PDB file of C-alpha atoms in Angstrom:
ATOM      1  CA  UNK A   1     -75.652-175.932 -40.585  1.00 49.00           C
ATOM      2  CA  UNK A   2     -76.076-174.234 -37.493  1.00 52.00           C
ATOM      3  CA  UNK A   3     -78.313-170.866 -36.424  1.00 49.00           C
ATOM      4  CA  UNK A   4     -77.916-167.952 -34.199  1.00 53.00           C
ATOM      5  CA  UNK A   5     -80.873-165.752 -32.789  1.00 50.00           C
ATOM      6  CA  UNK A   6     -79.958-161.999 -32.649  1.00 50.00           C
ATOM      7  CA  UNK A   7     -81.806-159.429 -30.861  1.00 50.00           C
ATOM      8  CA  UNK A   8     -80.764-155.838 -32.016  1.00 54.00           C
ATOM      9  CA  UNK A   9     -82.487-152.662 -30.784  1.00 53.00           C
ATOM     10  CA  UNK A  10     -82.558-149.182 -32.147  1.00 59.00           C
ATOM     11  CA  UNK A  11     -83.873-146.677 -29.387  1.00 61.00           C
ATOM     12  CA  UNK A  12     -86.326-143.783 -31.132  1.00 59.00           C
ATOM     13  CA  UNK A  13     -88.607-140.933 -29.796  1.00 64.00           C
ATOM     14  CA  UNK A  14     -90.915-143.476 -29.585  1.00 64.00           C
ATOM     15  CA  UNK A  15     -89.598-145.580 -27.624  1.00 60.00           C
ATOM     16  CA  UNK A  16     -87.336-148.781 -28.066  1.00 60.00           C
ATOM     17  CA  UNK A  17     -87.917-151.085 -31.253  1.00 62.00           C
ATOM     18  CA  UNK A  18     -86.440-154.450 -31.045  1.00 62.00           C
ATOM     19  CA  UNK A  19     -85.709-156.867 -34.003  1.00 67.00           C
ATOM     20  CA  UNK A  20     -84.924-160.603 -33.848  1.00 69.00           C
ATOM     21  CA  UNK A  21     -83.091-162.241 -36.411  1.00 66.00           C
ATOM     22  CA  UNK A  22     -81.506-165.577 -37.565  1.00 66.00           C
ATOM     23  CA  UNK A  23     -77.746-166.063 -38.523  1.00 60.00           C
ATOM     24  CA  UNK A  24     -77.072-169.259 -40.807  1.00 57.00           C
ATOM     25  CA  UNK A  25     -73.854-170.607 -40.488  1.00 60.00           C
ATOM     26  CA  UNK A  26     -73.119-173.247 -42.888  1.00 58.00           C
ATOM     27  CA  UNK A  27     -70.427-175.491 -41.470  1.00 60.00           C
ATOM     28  CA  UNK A  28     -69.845-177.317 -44.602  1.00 60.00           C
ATOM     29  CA  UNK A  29     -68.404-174.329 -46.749  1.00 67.00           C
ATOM     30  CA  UNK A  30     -64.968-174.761 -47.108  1.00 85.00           C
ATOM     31  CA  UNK A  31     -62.614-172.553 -48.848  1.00 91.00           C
ATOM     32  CA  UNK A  32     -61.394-173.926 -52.090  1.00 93.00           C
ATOM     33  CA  UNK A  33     -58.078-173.341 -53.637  1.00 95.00           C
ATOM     34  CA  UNK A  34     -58.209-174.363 -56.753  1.00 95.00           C
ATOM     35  CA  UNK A  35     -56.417-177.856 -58.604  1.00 96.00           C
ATOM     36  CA  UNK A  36     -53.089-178.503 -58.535  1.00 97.00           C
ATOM     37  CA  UNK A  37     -51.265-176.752 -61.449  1.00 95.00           C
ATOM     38  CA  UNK A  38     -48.187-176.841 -64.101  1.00 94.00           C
ATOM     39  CA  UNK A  39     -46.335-173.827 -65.867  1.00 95.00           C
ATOM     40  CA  UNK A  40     -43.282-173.540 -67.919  1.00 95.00           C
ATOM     41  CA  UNK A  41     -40.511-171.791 -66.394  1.00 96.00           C
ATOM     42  CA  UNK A  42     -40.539-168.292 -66.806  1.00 94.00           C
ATOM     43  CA  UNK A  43     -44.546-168.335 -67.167  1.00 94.00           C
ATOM     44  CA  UNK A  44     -47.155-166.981 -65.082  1.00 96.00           C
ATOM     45  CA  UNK A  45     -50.418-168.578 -63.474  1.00 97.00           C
ATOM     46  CA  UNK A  46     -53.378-167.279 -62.194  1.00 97.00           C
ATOM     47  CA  UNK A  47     -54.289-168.617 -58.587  1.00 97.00           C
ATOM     48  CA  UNK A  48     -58.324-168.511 -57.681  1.00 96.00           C
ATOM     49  CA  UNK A  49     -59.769-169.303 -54.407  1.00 95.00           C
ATOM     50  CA  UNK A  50     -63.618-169.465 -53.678  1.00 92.00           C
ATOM     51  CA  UNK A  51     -65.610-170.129 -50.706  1.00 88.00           C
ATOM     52  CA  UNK A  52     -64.606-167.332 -48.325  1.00 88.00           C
ATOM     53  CA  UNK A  53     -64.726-163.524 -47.640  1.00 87.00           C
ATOM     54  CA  UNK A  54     -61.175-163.150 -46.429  1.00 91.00           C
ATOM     55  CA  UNK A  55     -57.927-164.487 -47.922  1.00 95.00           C
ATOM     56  CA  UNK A  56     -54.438-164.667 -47.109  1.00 96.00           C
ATOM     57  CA  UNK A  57     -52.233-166.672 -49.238  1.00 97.00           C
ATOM     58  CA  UNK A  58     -48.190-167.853 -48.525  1.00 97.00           C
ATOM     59  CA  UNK A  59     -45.638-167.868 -49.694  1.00 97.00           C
ATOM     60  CA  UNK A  60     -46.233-164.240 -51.058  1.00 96.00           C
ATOM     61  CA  UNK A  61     -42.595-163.642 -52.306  1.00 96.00           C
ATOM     62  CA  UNK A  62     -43.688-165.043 -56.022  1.00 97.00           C
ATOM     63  CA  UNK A  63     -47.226-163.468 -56.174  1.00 97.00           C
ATOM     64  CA  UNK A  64     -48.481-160.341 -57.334  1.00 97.00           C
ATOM     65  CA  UNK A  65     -51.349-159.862 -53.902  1.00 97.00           C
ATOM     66  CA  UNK A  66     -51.094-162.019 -51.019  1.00 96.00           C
ATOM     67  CA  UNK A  67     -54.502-160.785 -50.053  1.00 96.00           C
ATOM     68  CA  UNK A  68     -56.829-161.475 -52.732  1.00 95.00           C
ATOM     69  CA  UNK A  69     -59.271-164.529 -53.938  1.00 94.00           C
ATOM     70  CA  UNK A  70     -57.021-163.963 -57.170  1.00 96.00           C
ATOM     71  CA  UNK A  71     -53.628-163.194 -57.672  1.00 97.00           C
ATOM     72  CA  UNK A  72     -50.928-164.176 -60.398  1.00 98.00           C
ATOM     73  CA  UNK A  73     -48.007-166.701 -59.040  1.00 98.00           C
ATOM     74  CA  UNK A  74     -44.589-166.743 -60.453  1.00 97.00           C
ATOM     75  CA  UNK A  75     -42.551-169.082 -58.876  1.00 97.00           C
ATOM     76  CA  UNK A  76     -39.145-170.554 -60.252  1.00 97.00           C
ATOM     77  CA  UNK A  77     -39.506-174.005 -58.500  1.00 97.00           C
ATOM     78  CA  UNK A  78     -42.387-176.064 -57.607  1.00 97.00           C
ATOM     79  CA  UNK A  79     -44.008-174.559 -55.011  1.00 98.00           C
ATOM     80  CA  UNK A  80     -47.341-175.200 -52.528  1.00 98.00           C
ATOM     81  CA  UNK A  81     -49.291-172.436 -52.472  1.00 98.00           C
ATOM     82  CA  UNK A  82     -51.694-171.816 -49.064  1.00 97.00           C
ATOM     83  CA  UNK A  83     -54.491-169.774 -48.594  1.00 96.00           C
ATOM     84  CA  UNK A  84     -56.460-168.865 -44.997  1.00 95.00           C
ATOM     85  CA  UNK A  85     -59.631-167.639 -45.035  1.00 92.00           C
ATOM     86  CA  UNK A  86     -62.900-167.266 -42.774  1.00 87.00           C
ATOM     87  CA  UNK A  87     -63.570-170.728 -44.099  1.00 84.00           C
ATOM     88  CA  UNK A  88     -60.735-172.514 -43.070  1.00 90.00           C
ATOM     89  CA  UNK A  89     -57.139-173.433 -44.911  1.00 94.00           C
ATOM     90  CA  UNK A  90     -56.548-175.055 -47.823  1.00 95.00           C
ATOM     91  CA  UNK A  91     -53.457-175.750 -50.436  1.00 96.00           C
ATOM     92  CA  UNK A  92     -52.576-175.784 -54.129  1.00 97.00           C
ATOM     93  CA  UNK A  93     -49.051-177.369 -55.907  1.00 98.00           C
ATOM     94  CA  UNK A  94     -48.305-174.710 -59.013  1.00 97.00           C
ATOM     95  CA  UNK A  95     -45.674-177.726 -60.595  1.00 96.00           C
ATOM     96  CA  UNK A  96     -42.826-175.577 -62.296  1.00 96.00           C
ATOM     97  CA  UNK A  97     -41.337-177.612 -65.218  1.00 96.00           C
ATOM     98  CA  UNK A  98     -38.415-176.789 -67.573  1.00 94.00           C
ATOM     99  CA  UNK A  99     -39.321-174.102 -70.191  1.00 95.00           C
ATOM    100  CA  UNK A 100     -37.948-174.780 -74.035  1.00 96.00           C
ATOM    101  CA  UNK A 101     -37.393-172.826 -77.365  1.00 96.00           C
ATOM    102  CA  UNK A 102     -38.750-173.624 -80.666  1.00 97.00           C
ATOM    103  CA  UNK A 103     -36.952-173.602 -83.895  1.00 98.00           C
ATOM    104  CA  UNK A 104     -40.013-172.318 -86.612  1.00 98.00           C
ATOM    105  CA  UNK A 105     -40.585-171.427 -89.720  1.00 97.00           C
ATOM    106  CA  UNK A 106     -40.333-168.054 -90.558  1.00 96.00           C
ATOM    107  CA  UNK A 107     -43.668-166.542 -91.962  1.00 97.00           C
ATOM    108  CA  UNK A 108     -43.632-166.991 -95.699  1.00 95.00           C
ATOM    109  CA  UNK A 109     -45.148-166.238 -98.921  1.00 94.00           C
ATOM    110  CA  UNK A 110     -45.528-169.105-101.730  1.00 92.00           C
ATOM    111  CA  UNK A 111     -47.152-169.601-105.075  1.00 91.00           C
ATOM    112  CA  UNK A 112     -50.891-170.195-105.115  1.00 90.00           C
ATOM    113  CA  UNK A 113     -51.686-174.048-104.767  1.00 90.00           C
ATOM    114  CA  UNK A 114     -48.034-174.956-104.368  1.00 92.00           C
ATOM    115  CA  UNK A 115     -46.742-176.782-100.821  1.00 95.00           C
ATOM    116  CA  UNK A 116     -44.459-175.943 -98.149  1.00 96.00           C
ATOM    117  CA  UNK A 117     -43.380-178.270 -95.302  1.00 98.00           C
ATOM    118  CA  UNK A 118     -43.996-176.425 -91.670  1.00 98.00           C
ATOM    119  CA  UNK A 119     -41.680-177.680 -88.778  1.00 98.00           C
ATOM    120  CA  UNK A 120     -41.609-176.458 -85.128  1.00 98.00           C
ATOM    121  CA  UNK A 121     -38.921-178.611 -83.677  1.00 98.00           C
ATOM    122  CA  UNK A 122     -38.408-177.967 -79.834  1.00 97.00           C
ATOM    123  CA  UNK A 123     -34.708-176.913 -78.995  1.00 96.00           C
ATOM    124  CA  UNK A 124     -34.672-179.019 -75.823  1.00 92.00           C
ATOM    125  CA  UNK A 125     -34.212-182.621 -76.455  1.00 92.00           C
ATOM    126  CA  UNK A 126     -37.174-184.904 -74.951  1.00 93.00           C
ATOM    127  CA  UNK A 127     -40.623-186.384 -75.878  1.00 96.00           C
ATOM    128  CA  UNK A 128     -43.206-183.835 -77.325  1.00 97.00           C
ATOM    129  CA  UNK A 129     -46.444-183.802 -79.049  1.00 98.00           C
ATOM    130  CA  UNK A 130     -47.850-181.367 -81.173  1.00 98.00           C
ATOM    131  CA  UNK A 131     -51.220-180.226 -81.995  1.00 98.00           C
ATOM    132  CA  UNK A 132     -51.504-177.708 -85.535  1.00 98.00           C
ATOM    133  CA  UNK A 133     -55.212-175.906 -86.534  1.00 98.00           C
ATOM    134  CA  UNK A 134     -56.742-175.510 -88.420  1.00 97.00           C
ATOM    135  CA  UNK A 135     -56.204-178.958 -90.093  1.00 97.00           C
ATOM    136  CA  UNK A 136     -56.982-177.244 -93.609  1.00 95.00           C
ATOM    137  CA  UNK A 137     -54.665-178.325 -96.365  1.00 96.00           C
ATOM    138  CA  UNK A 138     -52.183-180.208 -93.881  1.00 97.00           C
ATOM    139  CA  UNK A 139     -50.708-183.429 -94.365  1.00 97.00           C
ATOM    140  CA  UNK A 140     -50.923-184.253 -90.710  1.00 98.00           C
ATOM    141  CA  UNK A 141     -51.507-182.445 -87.168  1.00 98.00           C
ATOM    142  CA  UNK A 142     -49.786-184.332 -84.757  1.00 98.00           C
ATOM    143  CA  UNK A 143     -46.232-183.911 -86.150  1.00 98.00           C
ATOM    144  CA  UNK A 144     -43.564-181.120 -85.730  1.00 98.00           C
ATOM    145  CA  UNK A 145     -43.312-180.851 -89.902  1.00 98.00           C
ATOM    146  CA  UNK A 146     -46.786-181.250 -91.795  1.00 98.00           C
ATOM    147  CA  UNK A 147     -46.980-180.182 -95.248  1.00 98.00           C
ATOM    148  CA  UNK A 148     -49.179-177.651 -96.188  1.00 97.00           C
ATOM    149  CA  UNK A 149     -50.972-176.854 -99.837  1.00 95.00           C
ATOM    150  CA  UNK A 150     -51.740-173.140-100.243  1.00 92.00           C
ATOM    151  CA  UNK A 151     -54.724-172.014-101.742  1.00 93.00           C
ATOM    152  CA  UNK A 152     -55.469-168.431 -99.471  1.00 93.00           C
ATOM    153  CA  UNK A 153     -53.850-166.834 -96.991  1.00 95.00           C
ATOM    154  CA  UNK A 154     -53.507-169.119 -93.909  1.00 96.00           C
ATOM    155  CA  UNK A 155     -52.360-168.599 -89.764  1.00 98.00           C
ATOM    156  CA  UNK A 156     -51.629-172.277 -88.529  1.00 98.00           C
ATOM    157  CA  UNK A 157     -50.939-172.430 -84.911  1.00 98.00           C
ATOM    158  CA  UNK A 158     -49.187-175.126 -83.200  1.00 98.00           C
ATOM    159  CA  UNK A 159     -49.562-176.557 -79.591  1.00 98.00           C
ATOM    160  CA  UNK A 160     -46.408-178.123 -78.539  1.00 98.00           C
ATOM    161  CA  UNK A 161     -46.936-180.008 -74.788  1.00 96.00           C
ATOM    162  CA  UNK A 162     -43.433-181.647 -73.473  1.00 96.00           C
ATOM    163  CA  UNK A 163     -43.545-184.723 -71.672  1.00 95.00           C
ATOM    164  CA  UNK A 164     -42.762-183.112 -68.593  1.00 93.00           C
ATOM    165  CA  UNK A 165     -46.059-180.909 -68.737  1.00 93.00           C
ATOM    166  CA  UNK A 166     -44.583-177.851 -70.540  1.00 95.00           C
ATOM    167  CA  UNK A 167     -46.701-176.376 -73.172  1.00 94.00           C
ATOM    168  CA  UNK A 168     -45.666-173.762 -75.681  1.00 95.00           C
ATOM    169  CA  UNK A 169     -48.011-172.116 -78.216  1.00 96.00           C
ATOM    170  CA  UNK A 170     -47.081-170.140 -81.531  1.00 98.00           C
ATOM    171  CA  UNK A 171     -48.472-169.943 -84.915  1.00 98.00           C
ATOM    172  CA  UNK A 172     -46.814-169.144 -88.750  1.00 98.00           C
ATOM    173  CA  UNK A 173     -48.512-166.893 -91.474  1.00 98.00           C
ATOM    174  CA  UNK A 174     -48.440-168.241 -94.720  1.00 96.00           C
ATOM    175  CA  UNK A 175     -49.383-166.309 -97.877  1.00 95.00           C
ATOM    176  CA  UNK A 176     -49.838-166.174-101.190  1.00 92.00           C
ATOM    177  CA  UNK A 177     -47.752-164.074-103.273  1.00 87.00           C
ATOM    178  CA  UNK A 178     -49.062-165.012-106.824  1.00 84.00           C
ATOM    179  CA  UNK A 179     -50.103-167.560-109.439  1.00 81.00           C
ATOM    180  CA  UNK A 180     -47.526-169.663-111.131  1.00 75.00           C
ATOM    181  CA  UNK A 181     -47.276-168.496-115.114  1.00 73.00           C
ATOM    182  CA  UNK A 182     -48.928-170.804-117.498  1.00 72.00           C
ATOM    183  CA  UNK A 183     -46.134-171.149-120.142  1.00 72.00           C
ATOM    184  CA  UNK A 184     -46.779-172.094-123.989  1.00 73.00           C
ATOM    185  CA  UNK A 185     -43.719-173.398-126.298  1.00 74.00           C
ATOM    186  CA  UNK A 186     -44.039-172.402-129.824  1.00 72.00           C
ATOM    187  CA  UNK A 187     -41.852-173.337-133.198  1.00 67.00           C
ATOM    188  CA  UNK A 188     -41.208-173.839-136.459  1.00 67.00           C
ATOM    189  CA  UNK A 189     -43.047-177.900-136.142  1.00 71.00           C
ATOM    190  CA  UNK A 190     -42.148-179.077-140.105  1.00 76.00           C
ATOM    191  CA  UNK A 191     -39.523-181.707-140.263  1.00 81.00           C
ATOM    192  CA  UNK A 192     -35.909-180.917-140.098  1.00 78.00           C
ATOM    193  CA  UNK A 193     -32.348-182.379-141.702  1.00 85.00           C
ATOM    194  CA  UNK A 194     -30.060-182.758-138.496  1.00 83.00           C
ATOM    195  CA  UNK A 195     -27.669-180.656-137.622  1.00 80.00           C
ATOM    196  CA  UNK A 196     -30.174-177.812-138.907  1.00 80.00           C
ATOM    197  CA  UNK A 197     -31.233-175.421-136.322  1.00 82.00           C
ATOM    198  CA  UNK A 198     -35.134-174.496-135.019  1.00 77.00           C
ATOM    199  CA  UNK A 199     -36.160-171.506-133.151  1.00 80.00           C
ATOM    200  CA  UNK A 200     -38.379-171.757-130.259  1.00 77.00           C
ATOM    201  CA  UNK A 201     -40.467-169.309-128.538  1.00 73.00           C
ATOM    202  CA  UNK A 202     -41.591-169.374-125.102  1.00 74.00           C
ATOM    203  CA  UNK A 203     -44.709-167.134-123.912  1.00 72.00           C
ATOM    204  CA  UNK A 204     -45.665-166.407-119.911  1.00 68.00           C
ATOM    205  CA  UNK A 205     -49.508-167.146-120.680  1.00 67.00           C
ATOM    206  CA  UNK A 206     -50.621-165.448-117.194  1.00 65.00           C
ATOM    207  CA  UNK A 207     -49.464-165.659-113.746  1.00 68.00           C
ATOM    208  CA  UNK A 208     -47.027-163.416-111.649  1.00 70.00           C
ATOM    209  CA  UNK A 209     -45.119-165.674-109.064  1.00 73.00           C
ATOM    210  CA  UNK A 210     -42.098-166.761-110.840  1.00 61.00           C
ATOM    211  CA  UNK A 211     -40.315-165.726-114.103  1.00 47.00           C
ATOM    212  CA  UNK A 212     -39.473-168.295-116.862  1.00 42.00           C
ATOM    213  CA  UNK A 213     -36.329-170.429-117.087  1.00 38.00           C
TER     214      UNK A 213
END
């Protein structure tokens, strides 16, 4: 750290009043870019640098302001990002990573307390991991096709991070759409010759998710 003495004046009616004062500079600010970064193609990421009063940033073709302590970065292939300031130079990598769809269940209504198997299988062939929440009524998390037993209405999103650092987020709504019927079987229950023929009666007790067969 290193100080400056400054004299400044300001002439009046009454004469001249001078004022001393100290500038601080602190040599070991330095501006700070931010860590390195990864997006999926096609995504957008937020560049931050601190530590300074002016900022210039290159290459600006793939960002939204060249001249701000924030801007958004687009790029299409890995690029190094630079930023000047009053407080020196310093440099990000924003790592750009193929981008991949997701074949997912379709939102979908069931039967109270009955299961249904999720899946979110990447398009792209490769290594992935998965990450589903809540964990409520699921088999497992860290597969691409839990099972899930419905008791209410339930969002479960999935994290899906590829091995090259690509990371894809979505969710499916599940609902319920009724209560399965409680069915009761009545009938003539005295013995019979064979051959000779019983009638049977079949009653939907409650429920109104599925009709009886």
């Amino acid at each position: 750290t290193t100080s400056t003495d400054v004299s400044t004046g300001i002439n009046g009616p009454c004469g001249t009043i001078v004022r001393r004062i100290t500038i601080y500079v602190d040599s070991n600010v330095n501006v700070n870019a931010g860590p390195d970064d990864t997006i999926c193609l096609g995504q957008i990421a937020t560049l931050r640098a601190t530590n300074a009063s002016f900022y210039t940033w290159s290459p600006g073709a793939t960002l939204s302001d060249s001249n701000s302590y924030i801007t958004s970065a687009f790029p299409t292939v890995t690029t190094q990002y630079k930023v000047s300031t009053n407080c020196g130079l310093d440099s990000m990598t924003l790592f750009v990573v193929p981008n991949f769809g997701i074949n997912l269940r379709t939102d979908t209504a069931i039967c109270w307390s009955d299961s249904i198997q999720l899946f979110a299988n990447p398009v792209l062939p490769g290594s992935y991991t998965w990450n589903w929440t809540p964990s409520t009524n699921l088999s497992a998390t860290n597969i691409s096709n839990p099972w899930a037993d419905i008791f209410a209405a339930q969002r479960y999103n999935v994290s899906i991070l590829s091995s090259a650092g690509c990371q894809r987020d979505t969710f499916v709504n599940l609902s319920v759409r009724g209560y399965r019927p409680k069915v009761s079987v009545d009938g003539d229950t005295s013995p019979v010759c064979f051959g000779d023929t019983v009638t049977l009666y079949a009653r939907v007790l409650a429920g109104t998710c599925s009709q009886v067969s």
